[in-house]
């Protein structure tokens, strides 16, 4: 029985990046041999075992044969005569198909080291096209490694394009699309994930609402880059620069979907794109089974981003209404996340990355001030039900009047 380190650990070590998890492949072994050596079985679809001490994953070498569409249509063979070369051959990318023996020797039959040096993401073999998840994985690796200069090889992109044309992207299950998207949003160049999907045609299949934004113009005085799809990509970059969490990055992705349905005659204006966007956000989220936390923040950002941009001009009662609609008193963290998403929107524009966005601090403070207003026993005396609510409302509004006046005074002094 021979054991080799494979996949991400070998790749990341060669790139000089920190290694997080170690996966091993076992050649010439059987499930029984691993079980009697104390390994714990964990694989649901394939025989994978956890090492008794290190808890690293050990998988029996395997060979795959495609029998039907999608990624369930596989027959997998993991008999002990399968060679290391065969196991590496069914892997997605050459840079992920390098094995390392216990003595440090690298086994690299598909040129993974050369592709690491050339900064190329290239498929191992034509068998790549047997699993549509690989389209998502390549796009995600492109998003992760773009800062190092990696790009998808033209032949791999061509293969991905063929797969999409053959209907493979439509066979992806929503859970897997979301899982890969969520991970991609957390990478350092999330926009590259969507660009690669667009380049192979998969974006139109799995994110038609996002795909539709490309080619839609916006007024150049607000958006120097004009194209709405491009704007969303810049906005994602801004979210990374502001260290926004994945929930915010998703809200960033989804907030302008309504611009994809503006009648052409109205271009480059997008009247009511906020309310037109909501059903599109809902459709995308229910199709991909996006978690409620991500969905709710995206809906809120879609509905409110224009109001937030105008925060300093809004009447105090409108600010109060905004706070109420966002449930900001009970959900202050989510409200803050929405303000951050709006900041990414405002600054995710060519040349405007560092422009000030006082709206965020202004509304944060407005929420604090309004939340701090409570009625004393004396003020409540003789009031009931609706009257109490109205009295509270009036005092909060007064606090926000003062807040607005003070902010105007500060900006006049500047
Ligand atoms: P990460 O740093 O994200 O863990 P990784 O390369 O280790 O990257 P894993 O998802 O942990 O990726 O998978 C481990 C290895 O298994 C990959 O390097 C690749 O060789 C192989 N692999 C995983 N999924 C697929 C797939 N769908 N098709 C082909 N090979 C795959
Ligand atoms: Mg891994």
Short mmCIF file of C-alpha atoms and ligand atoms in Angstrom, two decimals:
data_model
loop_
_atom_site.label_atom_id
_atom_site.label_comp_id
_atom_site.label_asym_id
_atom_site.label_seq_id
_atom_site.Cartn_x
_atom_site.Cartn_y
_atom_site.Cartn_z
CA UNK A 1 0.00 0.00 0.00
CA UNK A 2 1.50 3.40 -1.02
CA UNK A 3 0.31 6.74 0.25
CA UNK A 4 0.75 10.08 -1.54
CA UNK A 5 -0.11 13.64 -0.62
CA UNK A 6 -2.29 15.10 -3.42
CA UNK A 7 -4.34 18.07 -4.54
CA UNK A 8 -4.40 21.45 -2.85
CA UNK A 9 -1.70 20.72 -0.25
CA UNK A 10 0.95 19.92 -2.89
CA UNK A 11 -0.14 22.82 -5.08
CA UNK A 12 -0.19 25.38 -2.27
CA UNK A 13 3.19 24.26 -0.91
CA UNK A 14 4.72 24.67 -4.38
CA UNK A 15 3.16 28.13 -4.61
CA UNK A 16 4.56 29.00 -1.19
CA UNK A 17 1.09 29.43 0.23
CA UNK A 18 -0.01 28.14 3.63
CA UNK A 19 -1.38 24.58 3.54
CA UNK A 20 -4.70 24.26 5.38
CA UNK A 21 -5.76 20.67 4.85
CA UNK A 22 -3.90 17.61 3.62
CA UNK A 23 -5.55 15.05 1.37
CA UNK A 24 -3.90 11.71 0.64
CA UNK A 25 -4.48 9.07 -1.99
CA UNK A 26 -3.92 5.41 -1.19
CA UNK A 27 -2.68 3.19 -4.02
CA UNK A 28 -2.87 -0.60 -3.76
CA UNK A 29 -5.02 -0.46 -0.63
CA UNK A 30 -8.48 -1.67 0.29
CA UNK A 31 -11.19 -0.37 2.59
CA UNK A 32 -10.67 -3.38 4.86
CA UNK A 33 -6.95 -2.70 5.21
CA UNK A 34 -7.63 0.93 6.23
CA UNK A 35 -10.40 -0.04 8.63
CA UNK A 36 -8.22 -2.57 10.39
CA UNK A 37 -5.47 0.06 10.65
CA UNK A 38 -7.91 2.21 12.66
CA UNK A 39 -9.07 4.70 9.97
CA UNK A 40 -12.66 5.98 10.17
CA UNK A 41 -14.80 5.82 7.02
CA UNK A 42 -16.41 9.17 6.05
CA UNK A 43 -17.08 9.07 2.31
CA UNK A 44 -20.70 8.89 1.28
CA UNK A 45 -20.09 8.48 -2.45
CA UNK A 46 -16.49 7.27 -2.40
CA UNK A 47 -14.35 5.38 0.09
CA UNK A 48 -12.66 8.17 2.06
CA UNK A 49 -11.16 7.61 5.51
CA UNK A 50 -9.88 9.80 8.31
CA UNK A 51 -6.45 9.08 9.75
CA UNK A 52 -6.79 7.89 13.37
CA UNK A 53 -4.59 10.74 14.68
CA UNK A 54 -4.10 13.53 12.15
CA UNK A 55 -7.75 13.31 10.92
CA UNK A 56 -6.47 14.03 7.39
CA UNK A 57 -8.45 12.50 4.53
CA UNK A 58 -7.24 9.34 2.85
CA UNK A 59 -9.05 8.29 -0.33
CA UNK A 60 -8.59 5.04 -2.20
CA UNK A 61 -7.21 5.66 -5.69
CA UNK A 62 -10.08 5.62 -8.15
CA UNK A 63 -11.04 5.55 -11.77
CA UNK A 64 -14.23 7.13 -13.09
CA UNK A 65 -16.40 6.42 -16.06
CA UNK A 66 -19.25 8.68 -17.18
CA UNK A 67 -22.60 6.95 -17.71
CA UNK A 68 -25.13 9.79 -17.74
CA UNK A 69 -25.51 13.58 -17.65
CA UNK A 70 -24.67 15.68 -14.60
CA UNK A 71 -22.23 14.69 -11.94
CA UNK A 72 -24.19 11.80 -10.51
CA UNK A 73 -23.83 9.85 -13.73
CA UNK A 74 -20.56 8.16 -12.75
CA UNK A 75 -19.41 4.63 -12.24
CA UNK A 76 -16.44 4.64 -9.92
CA UNK A 77 -13.93 1.88 -9.60
CA UNK A 78 -11.55 1.80 -6.63
CA UNK A 79 -9.98 -1.61 -6.83
CA UNK A 80 -6.40 -1.98 -5.54
CA UNK A 81 -4.90 -2.31 -9.04
CA UNK A 82 -5.67 1.31 -9.94
CA UNK A 83 -2.47 3.24 -10.49
CA UNK A 84 -1.53 6.69 -9.22
CA UNK A 85 -1.48 7.91 -12.83
CA UNK A 86 -5.08 6.80 -13.32
CA UNK A 87 -6.20 8.54 -10.15
CA UNK A 88 -4.44 11.78 -11.11
CA UNK A 89 -5.90 11.60 -14.59
CA UNK A 90 -9.50 12.06 -13.40
CA UNK A 91 -8.63 15.23 -11.46
CA UNK A 92 -9.75 18.64 -12.72
CA UNK A 93 -6.67 20.81 -13.22
CA UNK A 94 -3.02 19.95 -13.86
CA UNK A 95 -1.98 22.08 -10.87
CA UNK A 96 -4.27 19.90 -8.70
CA UNK A 97 -2.96 16.64 -10.16
CA UNK A 98 0.52 16.55 -8.63
CA UNK A 99 1.27 13.86 -6.04
CA UNK A 100 4.04 13.78 -3.48
CA UNK A 101 5.51 10.61 -2.03
CA UNK A 102 6.56 10.30 1.61
CA UNK A 103 10.21 11.01 0.68
CA UNK A 104 9.23 14.30 -0.99
CA UNK A 105 9.44 13.07 -4.60
CA UNK A 106 6.89 14.75 -6.86
CA UNK A 107 4.87 12.65 -9.31
CA UNK A 108 3.57 15.02 -11.97
CA UNK A 109 2.52 13.19 -15.15
CA UNK A 110 0.34 16.04 -16.50
CA UNK A 111 2.71 19.00 -16.30
CA UNK A 112 1.28 20.60 -13.17
CA UNK A 113 4.57 22.20 -12.12
CA UNK A 114 5.06 23.77 -15.54
CA UNK A 115 1.52 25.19 -15.38
CA UNK A 116 2.15 26.52 -11.87
CA UNK A 117 5.20 28.32 -13.20
CA UNK A 118 3.31 29.59 -16.26
CA UNK A 119 0.31 30.63 -14.08
CA UNK A 120 -2.11 28.55 -16.13
CA UNK A 121 -5.30 26.76 -15.10
CA UNK A 122 -5.49 23.85 -17.54
CA UNK A 123 -7.63 20.70 -17.56
CA UNK A 124 -5.86 17.38 -17.10
CA UNK A 125 -7.62 15.43 -19.85
CA UNK A 126 -10.74 15.45 -22.03
CA UNK A 127 -12.47 13.57 -19.17
CA UNK A 128 -12.73 17.05 -17.60
CA UNK A 129 -15.98 17.50 -19.50
CA UNK A 130 -17.63 14.65 -17.59
CA UNK A 131 -18.34 16.73 -14.50
CA UNK A 132 -19.99 20.18 -14.78
CA UNK A 133 -18.95 21.08 -11.21
CA UNK A 134 -15.49 21.56 -12.71
CA UNK A 135 -16.77 24.64 -14.57
CA UNK A 136 -17.54 26.22 -11.21
CA UNK A 137 -14.29 25.00 -9.67
CA UNK A 138 -12.17 26.48 -12.46
CA UNK A 139 -13.99 29.82 -12.14
CA UNK A 140 -13.43 29.72 -8.38
CA UNK A 141 -9.72 28.86 -8.67
CA UNK A 142 -9.41 31.68 -11.20
CA UNK A 143 -10.92 34.06 -8.60
CA UNK A 144 -8.55 32.80 -5.92
CA UNK A 145 -5.34 32.80 -7.95
CA UNK A 146 -5.92 35.88 -10.12
CA UNK A 147 -3.73 37.99 -7.79
CA UNK A 148 -0.85 35.59 -8.56
CA UNK A 149 -1.39 36.08 -12.29
CA UNK A 150 -3.23 32.84 -13.09
CA UNK A 151 -5.63 32.68 -16.03
CA UNK A 152 -7.71 29.92 -17.59
CA UNK A 153 -5.98 28.27 -20.55
CA UNK A 154 -7.73 28.90 -23.87
CA UNK A 155 -8.18 25.15 -24.49
CA UNK A 156 -9.85 24.71 -21.09
CA UNK A 157 -12.14 27.65 -21.70
CA UNK A 158 -13.06 26.16 -25.08
CA UNK A 159 -13.87 22.84 -23.41
CA UNK A 160 -15.99 24.63 -20.81
CA UNK A 161 -17.83 26.44 -23.61
CA UNK A 162 -18.56 23.12 -25.32
CA UNK A 163 -19.84 21.67 -22.05
CA UNK A 164 -22.22 24.61 -21.61
CA UNK A 165 -23.43 24.24 -25.20
CA UNK A 166 -24.06 20.54 -24.54
CA UNK A 167 -26.37 21.52 -21.67
CA UNK A 168 -24.04 20.44 -18.84
CA UNK A 169 -24.33 23.71 -16.89
CA UNK A 170 -28.09 23.21 -16.70
CA UNK A 171 -27.48 19.85 -15.00
CA UNK A 172 -25.78 21.49 -11.99
CA UNK A 173 -27.78 21.17 -8.79
CA UNK A 174 -28.58 24.44 -6.95
CA UNK A 175 -26.85 23.43 -3.72
CA UNK A 176 -23.56 22.96 -5.53
CA UNK A 177 -23.88 26.18 -7.51
CA UNK A 178 -24.49 28.11 -4.31
CA UNK A 179 -21.70 26.34 -2.41
CA UNK A 180 -19.14 27.24 -5.08
CA UNK A 181 -20.53 30.77 -5.48
CA UNK A 182 -20.35 31.43 -1.77
CA UNK A 183 -16.75 30.24 -1.67
CA UNK A 184 -15.91 32.30 -4.76
CA UNK A 185 -17.43 35.43 -3.18
CA UNK A 186 -14.99 34.97 -0.31
CA UNK A 187 -11.94 34.90 -2.61
CA UNK A 188 -9.74 37.90 -3.25
CA UNK A 189 -11.02 38.51 -6.81
CA UNK A 190 -14.67 37.34 -6.71
CA UNK A 191 -15.51 39.24 -9.89
CA UNK A 192 -13.19 36.88 -11.81
CA UNK A 193 -15.51 33.97 -10.92
CA UNK A 194 -18.37 35.69 -12.75
CA UNK A 195 -16.15 36.81 -15.63
CA UNK A 196 -14.96 33.25 -16.27
CA UNK A 197 -18.52 31.93 -16.09
CA UNK A 198 -19.53 34.61 -18.55
CA UNK A 199 -16.64 33.82 -20.88
CA UNK A 200 -17.77 30.18 -21.20
CA UNK A 201 -21.49 30.98 -21.39
CA UNK A 202 -22.37 29.42 -18.02
CA UNK A 203 -23.38 32.76 -16.48
CA UNK A 204 -26.43 32.99 -18.76
CA UNK A 205 -27.51 29.51 -17.62
CA UNK A 206 -26.95 29.71 -13.88
CA UNK A 207 -27.15 33.48 -13.24
CA UNK A 208 -29.29 34.85 -16.09
CA UNK A 209 -30.24 37.86 -13.95
CA UNK A 210 -26.57 38.85 -13.64
CA UNK A 211 -25.68 37.97 -17.23
CA UNK A 212 -28.40 40.32 -18.47
CA UNK A 213 -26.67 43.32 -16.85
CA UNK A 214 -23.79 43.19 -19.32
CA UNK A 215 -24.44 45.54 -22.21
CA UNK A 216 -26.99 47.59 -20.27
CA UNK A 217 -25.88 51.24 -20.21
CA UNK A 218 -26.10 53.63 -17.26
CA UNK A 219 -25.82 57.42 -17.21
CA UNK A 220 -22.10 58.26 -17.65
CA UNK A 221 -22.28 61.14 -15.17
CA UNK A 222 -23.03 58.65 -12.35
CA UNK A 223 -21.17 55.63 -13.70
CA UNK A 224 -18.06 56.49 -15.70
CA UNK A 225 -17.70 52.81 -16.68
CA UNK A 226 -21.28 52.93 -18.13
CA UNK A 227 -21.90 49.15 -18.50
CA UNK A 228 -24.03 47.84 -15.61
CA UNK A 229 -22.40 44.40 -15.57
CA UNK A 230 -18.97 45.99 -15.37
CA UNK A 231 -20.21 48.18 -12.57
CA UNK A 232 -21.24 45.16 -10.55
CA UNK A 233 -17.77 43.68 -11.06
CA UNK A 234 -16.10 46.89 -9.82
CA UNK A 235 -18.48 46.98 -6.92
CA UNK A 236 -17.35 43.48 -5.90
CA UNK A 237 -13.73 44.64 -6.01
CA UNK A 238 -14.65 47.53 -3.74
CA UNK A 239 -16.32 45.08 -1.34
CA UNK A 240 -13.05 43.13 -1.12
CA UNK A 241 -11.08 46.34 -0.52
CA UNK A 242 -13.47 47.23 2.31
CA UNK A 243 -13.12 43.70 3.77
CA UNK A 244 -16.86 43.14 3.43
CA UNK A 245 -18.18 39.74 4.55
CA UNK A 246 -19.69 37.33 2.03
CA UNK A 247 -23.27 38.34 2.91
CA UNK A 248 -22.43 41.92 1.89
CA UNK A 249 -20.66 40.74 -1.27
CA UNK A 250 -23.76 38.81 -2.25
CA UNK A 251 -25.94 41.88 -1.63
CA UNK A 252 -23.53 43.81 -3.84
CA UNK A 253 -23.96 41.26 -6.59
CA UNK A 254 -27.75 41.34 -6.40
CA UNK A 255 -28.68 44.94 -5.59
CA UNK A 256 -28.88 46.25 -9.19
CA UNK A 257 -30.53 43.25 -10.90
CA UNK A 258 -33.55 45.45 -11.71
CA UNK A 259 -31.44 47.36 -14.24
CA UNK A 260 -31.52 44.26 -16.41
CA UNK A 261 -35.25 44.66 -17.03
CA UNK A 262 -35.38 48.40 -17.80
CA UNK A 263 -37.13 48.93 -21.16
CA UNK A 264 -34.49 49.92 -23.73
CA UNK A 265 -36.40 53.09 -24.57
CA UNK A 266 -35.66 54.33 -21.03
CA UNK A 267 -31.90 53.67 -21.17
CA UNK A 268 -29.61 54.91 -19.73
CA UNK A 269 -32.06 55.78 -16.93
CA UNK A 270 -33.35 53.03 -14.65
CA UNK A 271 -36.50 54.36 -13.04
CA UNK A 272 -37.87 52.04 -10.33
CA UNK A 273 -35.02 49.54 -10.72
CA UNK A 274 -35.19 48.98 -6.97
CA UNK A 275 -38.73 47.59 -6.99
CA UNK A 276 -38.20 45.79 -10.30
CA UNK A 277 -35.11 44.15 -8.79
CA UNK A 278 -36.88 42.53 -5.85
CA UNK A 279 -38.65 39.72 -7.75
CA UNK A 280 -35.36 39.01 -9.55
CA UNK A 281 -33.47 38.75 -6.25
CA UNK A 282 -36.22 36.44 -4.99
CA UNK A 283 -36.10 34.29 -8.12
CA UNK A 284 -32.32 33.91 -7.96
CA UNK A 285 -32.37 33.13 -4.24
CA UNK A 286 -35.13 30.55 -4.37
CA UNK A 287 -33.64 28.86 -7.43
CA UNK A 288 -30.21 28.51 -5.80
CA UNK A 289 -31.56 27.95 -2.26
CA UNK A 290 -29.57 30.91 -1.00
CA UNK A 291 -29.64 31.08 2.83
CA UNK A 292 -32.18 33.48 4.36
CA UNK A 293 -29.50 35.76 5.86
CA UNK A 294 -27.93 36.40 2.46
CA UNK A 295 -31.30 36.75 0.77
CA UNK A 296 -32.72 39.23 3.29
CA UNK A 297 -29.68 41.50 3.15
CA UNK A 298 -29.72 41.40 -0.66
CA UNK A 299 -33.45 42.26 -0.77
CA UNK A 300 -32.98 45.12 1.65
CA UNK A 301 -30.00 46.54 -0.25
CA UNK A 302 -31.91 46.24 -3.51
CA UNK A 303 -34.96 48.03 -2.09
CA UNK A 304 -33.13 50.76 -0.13
CA UNK A 305 -29.82 51.59 -1.79
CA UNK A 306 -31.12 54.69 -3.55
CA UNK A 307 -32.64 55.99 -0.31
CA UNK A 308 -29.39 55.36 1.53
CA UNK A 309 -27.42 57.27 -1.11
CA UNK A 310 -29.75 60.25 -0.53
CA UNK A 311 -29.65 59.93 3.27
CA UNK A 312 -28.41 63.44 3.96
CA UNK A 313 -31.23 64.97 1.93
CA UNK A 314 -34.02 62.79 3.37
CA UNK A 315 -36.57 64.32 5.69
CA UNK A 316 -36.25 63.04 9.29
CA UNK A 317 -39.56 61.21 9.03
CA UNK A 318 -38.34 59.46 5.91
CA UNK A 319 -35.16 58.40 7.72
CA UNK A 320 -37.34 57.02 10.50
CA UNK A 321 -39.41 55.14 7.95
CA UNK A 322 -36.21 53.74 6.39
CA UNK A 323 -35.02 52.55 9.81
CA UNK A 324 -38.38 50.89 10.38
CA UNK A 325 -38.47 49.17 6.99
CA UNK A 326 -34.98 47.81 7.63
CA UNK A 327 -35.97 46.61 11.11
CA UNK A 328 -32.84 48.51 12.15
CA UNK A 329 -33.71 48.75 15.86
CA UNK A 330 -33.95 44.99 16.26
CA UNK A 331 -31.32 44.08 13.65
CA UNK A 332 -28.59 46.74 13.93
CA UNK A 333 -25.79 44.48 12.59
CA UNK A 334 -27.74 43.69 9.45
CA UNK A 335 -28.51 47.38 8.99
CA UNK A 336 -24.77 48.15 9.23
CA UNK A 337 -24.03 45.47 6.64
CA UNK A 338 -26.54 47.06 4.27
CA UNK A 339 -24.88 50.46 4.72
CA UNK A 340 -21.54 48.86 3.88
CA UNK A 341 -23.06 47.30 0.74
CA UNK A 342 -24.33 50.76 -0.26
CA UNK A 343 -20.87 52.22 0.28
CA UNK A 344 -19.44 49.56 -2.05
CA UNK A 345 -22.05 50.58 -4.61
CA UNK A 346 -21.20 54.25 -4.37
CA UNK A 347 -17.43 53.71 -4.46
CA UNK A 348 -17.34 50.81 -6.90
CA UNK A 349 -17.05 53.21 -9.78
CA UNK A 350 -14.04 54.14 -11.85
CA UNK A 351 -12.20 57.01 -10.22
CA UNK A 352 -14.62 57.26 -7.30
CA UNK A 353 -13.14 54.52 -5.12
CA UNK A 354 -11.90 56.94 -2.48
CA UNK A 355 -14.73 59.47 -2.64
CA UNK A 356 -16.25 60.10 0.80
CA UNK A 357 -19.46 58.30 1.74
CA UNK A 358 -20.79 60.17 4.79
CA UNK A 359 -24.20 58.52 4.35
CA UNK A 360 -23.01 55.46 6.21
CA UNK A 361 -21.93 57.20 9.41
CA UNK A 362 -24.92 59.54 9.20
CA UNK A 363 -27.42 56.68 9.17
CA UNK A 364 -25.53 54.66 11.78
CA UNK A 365 -25.75 57.65 14.09
CA UNK A 366 -29.40 58.27 13.16
CA UNK A 367 -30.19 54.70 14.22
CA UNK A 368 -28.35 55.14 17.53
CA UNK A 369 -30.03 58.45 18.28
CA UNK A 370 -33.52 57.20 17.44
CA UNK A 371 -32.98 53.97 19.38
CA UNK A 372 -31.88 55.96 22.43
CA UNK A 373 -35.19 57.81 22.57
CA UNK A 374 -37.50 56.29 25.18
CA UNK A 375 -40.56 57.69 26.89
CA UNK A 376 -40.35 58.31 30.61
CA UNK A 377 -43.22 57.29 32.93
CA UNK A 378 -44.23 60.94 33.02
CA UNK A 379 -44.32 61.25 29.24
CA UNK A 380 -46.40 58.11 28.93
CA UNK A 381 -48.93 59.17 31.55
CA UNK A 382 -52.45 59.16 30.18
CA UNK A 383 -51.39 57.70 26.81
CA UNK A 384 -52.45 54.34 25.40
CA UNK A 385 -51.62 52.10 22.45
CA UNK A 386 -51.30 54.12 19.24
CA UNK A 387 -50.85 57.33 21.18
CA UNK A 388 -47.71 55.97 22.87
CA UNK A 389 -46.30 54.95 19.49
CA UNK A 390 -47.07 58.40 18.08
CA UNK A 391 -45.41 60.14 21.01
CA UNK A 392 -42.30 58.00 20.63
CA UNK A 393 -42.30 58.65 16.89
CA UNK A 394 -42.51 62.42 17.43
CA UNK A 395 -39.57 62.42 19.85
CA UNK A 396 -37.47 60.25 17.56
CA UNK A 397 -38.27 62.57 14.69
CA UNK A 398 -37.19 65.54 16.77
CA UNK A 399 -33.90 63.79 17.54
CA UNK A 400 -33.37 63.20 13.82
CA UNK A 401 -34.23 66.84 13.00
CA UNK A 402 -31.43 67.88 15.33
CA UNK A 403 -29.10 65.26 13.80
CA UNK A 404 -29.77 66.58 10.30
CA UNK A 405 -29.30 70.17 11.36
CA UNK A 406 -25.99 69.38 13.07
CA UNK A 407 -24.73 67.45 10.04
CA UNK A 408 -25.62 70.32 7.72
CA UNK A 409 -23.80 72.73 10.01
CA UNK A 410 -20.67 70.53 10.07
CA UNK A 411 -20.59 70.24 6.31
CA UNK A 412 -21.06 74.02 5.92
CA UNK A 413 -18.04 74.56 8.19
CA UNK A 414 -15.89 72.20 6.10
P1 LIG B 1 -8.88 23.83 -1.66
O1 LIG B 1 -7.69 24.65 -1.30
O2 LIG B 1 -10.04 24.66 -2.07
O3 LIG B 1 -9.20 22.75 -0.68
P2 LIG B 1 -8.21 21.61 -3.37
O4 LIG B 1 -7.48 21.57 -4.66
O5 LIG B 1 -7.60 20.90 -2.22
O6 LIG B 1 -8.43 23.14 -3.04
P3 LIG B 1 -10.57 20.05 -2.89
O7 LIG B 1 -11.97 20.41 -3.20
O8 LIG B 1 -10.15 19.95 -1.46
O9 LIG B 1 -9.66 21.11 -3.66
O10 LIG B 1 -10.27 18.71 -3.66
C1 LIG B 1 -9.03 18.02 -3.52
C2 LIG B 1 -8.54 17.52 -4.88
O11 LIG B 1 -9.51 16.63 -5.44
C3 LIG B 1 -8.38 18.61 -5.93
O12 LIG B 1 -7.10 19.20 -5.87
C4 LIG B 1 -8.58 17.85 -7.21
O13 LIG B 1 -7.41 17.16 -7.56
C5 LIG B 1 -9.62 16.81 -6.84
N1 LIG B 1 -11.00 17.20 -7.12
C6 LIG B 1 -11.92 17.69 -6.26
N2 LIG B 1 -13.10 17.88 -6.86
C7 LIG B 1 -12.94 17.49 -8.14
C8 LIG B 1 -13.81 17.40 -9.27
N3 LIG B 1 -15.08 17.80 -9.21
N4 LIG B 1 -13.28 16.92 -10.42
C9 LIG B 1 -12.01 16.53 -10.50
N5 LIG B 1 -11.15 16.58 -9.48
C10 LIG B 1 -11.60 17.05 -8.30
MG1 LIG B 2 -8.51 20.69 -0.36
#
